[in-house]
PDB file of C-alpha atoms in Angstrom:
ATOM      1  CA  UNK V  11     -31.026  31.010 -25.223  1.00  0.00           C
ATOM      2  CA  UNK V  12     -33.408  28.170 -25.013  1.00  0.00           C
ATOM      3  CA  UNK V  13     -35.490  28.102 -22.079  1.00  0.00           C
ATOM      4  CA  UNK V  14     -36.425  24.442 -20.271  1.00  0.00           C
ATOM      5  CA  UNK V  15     -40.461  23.814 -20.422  1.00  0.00           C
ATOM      6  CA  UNK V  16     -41.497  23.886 -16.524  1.00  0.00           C
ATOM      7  CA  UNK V  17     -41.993  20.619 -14.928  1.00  0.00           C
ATOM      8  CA  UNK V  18     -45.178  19.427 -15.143  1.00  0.00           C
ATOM      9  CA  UNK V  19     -46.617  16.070 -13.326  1.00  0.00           C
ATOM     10  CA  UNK V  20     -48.346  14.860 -16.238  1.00  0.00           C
ATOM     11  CA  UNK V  21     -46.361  11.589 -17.780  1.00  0.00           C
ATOM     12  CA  UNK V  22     -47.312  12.482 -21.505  1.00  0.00           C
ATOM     13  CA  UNK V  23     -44.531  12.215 -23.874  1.00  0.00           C
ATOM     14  CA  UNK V  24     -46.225  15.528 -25.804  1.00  0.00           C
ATOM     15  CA  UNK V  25     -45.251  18.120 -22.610  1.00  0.00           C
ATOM     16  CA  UNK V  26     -41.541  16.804 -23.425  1.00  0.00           C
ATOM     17  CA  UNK V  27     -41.750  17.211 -27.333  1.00  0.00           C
ATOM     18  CA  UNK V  28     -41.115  20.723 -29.081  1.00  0.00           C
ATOM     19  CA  UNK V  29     -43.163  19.653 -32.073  1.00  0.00           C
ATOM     20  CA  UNK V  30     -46.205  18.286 -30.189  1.00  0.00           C
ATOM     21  CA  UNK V  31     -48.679  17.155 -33.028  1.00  0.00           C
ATOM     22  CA  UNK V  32     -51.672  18.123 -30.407  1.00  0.00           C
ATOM     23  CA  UNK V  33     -52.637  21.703 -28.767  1.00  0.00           C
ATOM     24  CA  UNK V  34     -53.869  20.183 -25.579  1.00  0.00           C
ATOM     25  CA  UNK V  35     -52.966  16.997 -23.634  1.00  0.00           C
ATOM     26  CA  UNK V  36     -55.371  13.936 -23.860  1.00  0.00           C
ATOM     27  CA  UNK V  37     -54.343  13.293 -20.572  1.00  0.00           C
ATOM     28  CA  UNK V  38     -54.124  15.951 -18.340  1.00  0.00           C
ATOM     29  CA  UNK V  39     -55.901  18.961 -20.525  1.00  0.00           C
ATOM     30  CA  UNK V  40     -53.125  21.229 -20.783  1.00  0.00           C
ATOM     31  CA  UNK V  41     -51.726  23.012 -23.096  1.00  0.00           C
ATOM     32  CA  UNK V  42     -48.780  21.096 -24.928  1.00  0.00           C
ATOM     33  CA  UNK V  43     -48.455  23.509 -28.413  1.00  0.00           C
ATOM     34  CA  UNK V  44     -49.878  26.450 -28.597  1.00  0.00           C
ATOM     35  CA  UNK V  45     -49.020  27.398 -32.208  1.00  0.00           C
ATOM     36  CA  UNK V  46     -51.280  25.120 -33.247  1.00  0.00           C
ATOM     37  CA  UNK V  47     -54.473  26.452 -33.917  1.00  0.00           C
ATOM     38  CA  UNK V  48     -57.639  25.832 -32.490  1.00  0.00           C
ATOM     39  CA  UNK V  49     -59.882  23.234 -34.490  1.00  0.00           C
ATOM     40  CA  UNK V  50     -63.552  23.807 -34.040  1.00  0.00           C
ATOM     41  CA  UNK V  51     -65.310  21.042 -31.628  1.00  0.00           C
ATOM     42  CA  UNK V  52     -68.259  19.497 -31.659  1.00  0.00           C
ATOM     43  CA  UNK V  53     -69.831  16.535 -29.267  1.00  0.00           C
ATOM     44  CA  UNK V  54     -69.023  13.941 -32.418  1.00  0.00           C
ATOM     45  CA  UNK V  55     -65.554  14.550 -32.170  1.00  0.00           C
ATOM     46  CA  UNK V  56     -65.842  14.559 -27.991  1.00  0.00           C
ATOM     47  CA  UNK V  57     -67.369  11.150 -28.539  1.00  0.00           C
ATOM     48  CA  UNK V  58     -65.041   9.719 -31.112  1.00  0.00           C
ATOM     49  CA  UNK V  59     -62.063  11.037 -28.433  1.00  0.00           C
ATOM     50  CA  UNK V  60     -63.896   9.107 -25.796  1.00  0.00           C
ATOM     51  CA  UNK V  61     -64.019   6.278 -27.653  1.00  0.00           C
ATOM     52  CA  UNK V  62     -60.248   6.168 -27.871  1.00  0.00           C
ATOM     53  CA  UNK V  63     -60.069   6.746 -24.252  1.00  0.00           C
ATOM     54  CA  UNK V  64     -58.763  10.276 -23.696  1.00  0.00           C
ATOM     55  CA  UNK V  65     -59.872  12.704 -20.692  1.00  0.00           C
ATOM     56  CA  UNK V  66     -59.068  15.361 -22.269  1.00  0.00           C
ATOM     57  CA  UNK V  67     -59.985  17.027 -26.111  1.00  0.00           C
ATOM     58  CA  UNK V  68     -56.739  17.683 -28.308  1.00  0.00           C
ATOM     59  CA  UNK V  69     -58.006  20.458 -29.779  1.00  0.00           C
ATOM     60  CA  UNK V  70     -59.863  22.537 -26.824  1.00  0.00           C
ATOM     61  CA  UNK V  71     -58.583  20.432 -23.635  1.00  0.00           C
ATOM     62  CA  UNK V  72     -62.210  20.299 -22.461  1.00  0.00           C
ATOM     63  CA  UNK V  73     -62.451  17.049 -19.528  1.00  0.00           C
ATOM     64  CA  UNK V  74     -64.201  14.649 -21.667  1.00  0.00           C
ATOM     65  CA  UNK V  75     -64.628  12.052 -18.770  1.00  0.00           C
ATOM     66  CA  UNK V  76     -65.681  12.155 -15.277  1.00  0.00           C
ATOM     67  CA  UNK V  77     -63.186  11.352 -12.794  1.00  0.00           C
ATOM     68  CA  UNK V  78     -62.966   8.556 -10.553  1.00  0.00           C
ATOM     69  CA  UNK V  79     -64.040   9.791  -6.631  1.00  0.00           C
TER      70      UNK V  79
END
């Protein structure tokens, strides 16, 4: 029986894909594939993901902006 993912309010095509190339969301932060394992971080690769504008790391989901008040 395959169960449907619960609904989640984030608009990012990867919550609706079963083979999400990412373990975390760069949008929202959470977690998108799981069986992906974790990659090690570091602030370079925090820097290079703000660079391409995500909130959120793909490999830890850390919040990698502020947000807007």
């Amino acid at each position: 029986m395959i169960r449907p993912r619960a609904a989640n309010a984030c608009d990012n095509m990867n919550h609706r894909r079963r083979d999400a190339p990412v373990r975390h969301c760069p949008q929202c932060g959470g977690p998108v594939n799981t069986a992906i394992g974790s990659a090690a971080c570091d602030e370079g690769k925090h820097a290079a993901a703000r660079r391409r504008q995500s909130a959120f790391c793909v490999d830890c989901g850390a919040m990698l902006v502020m947000p807007a008040r």
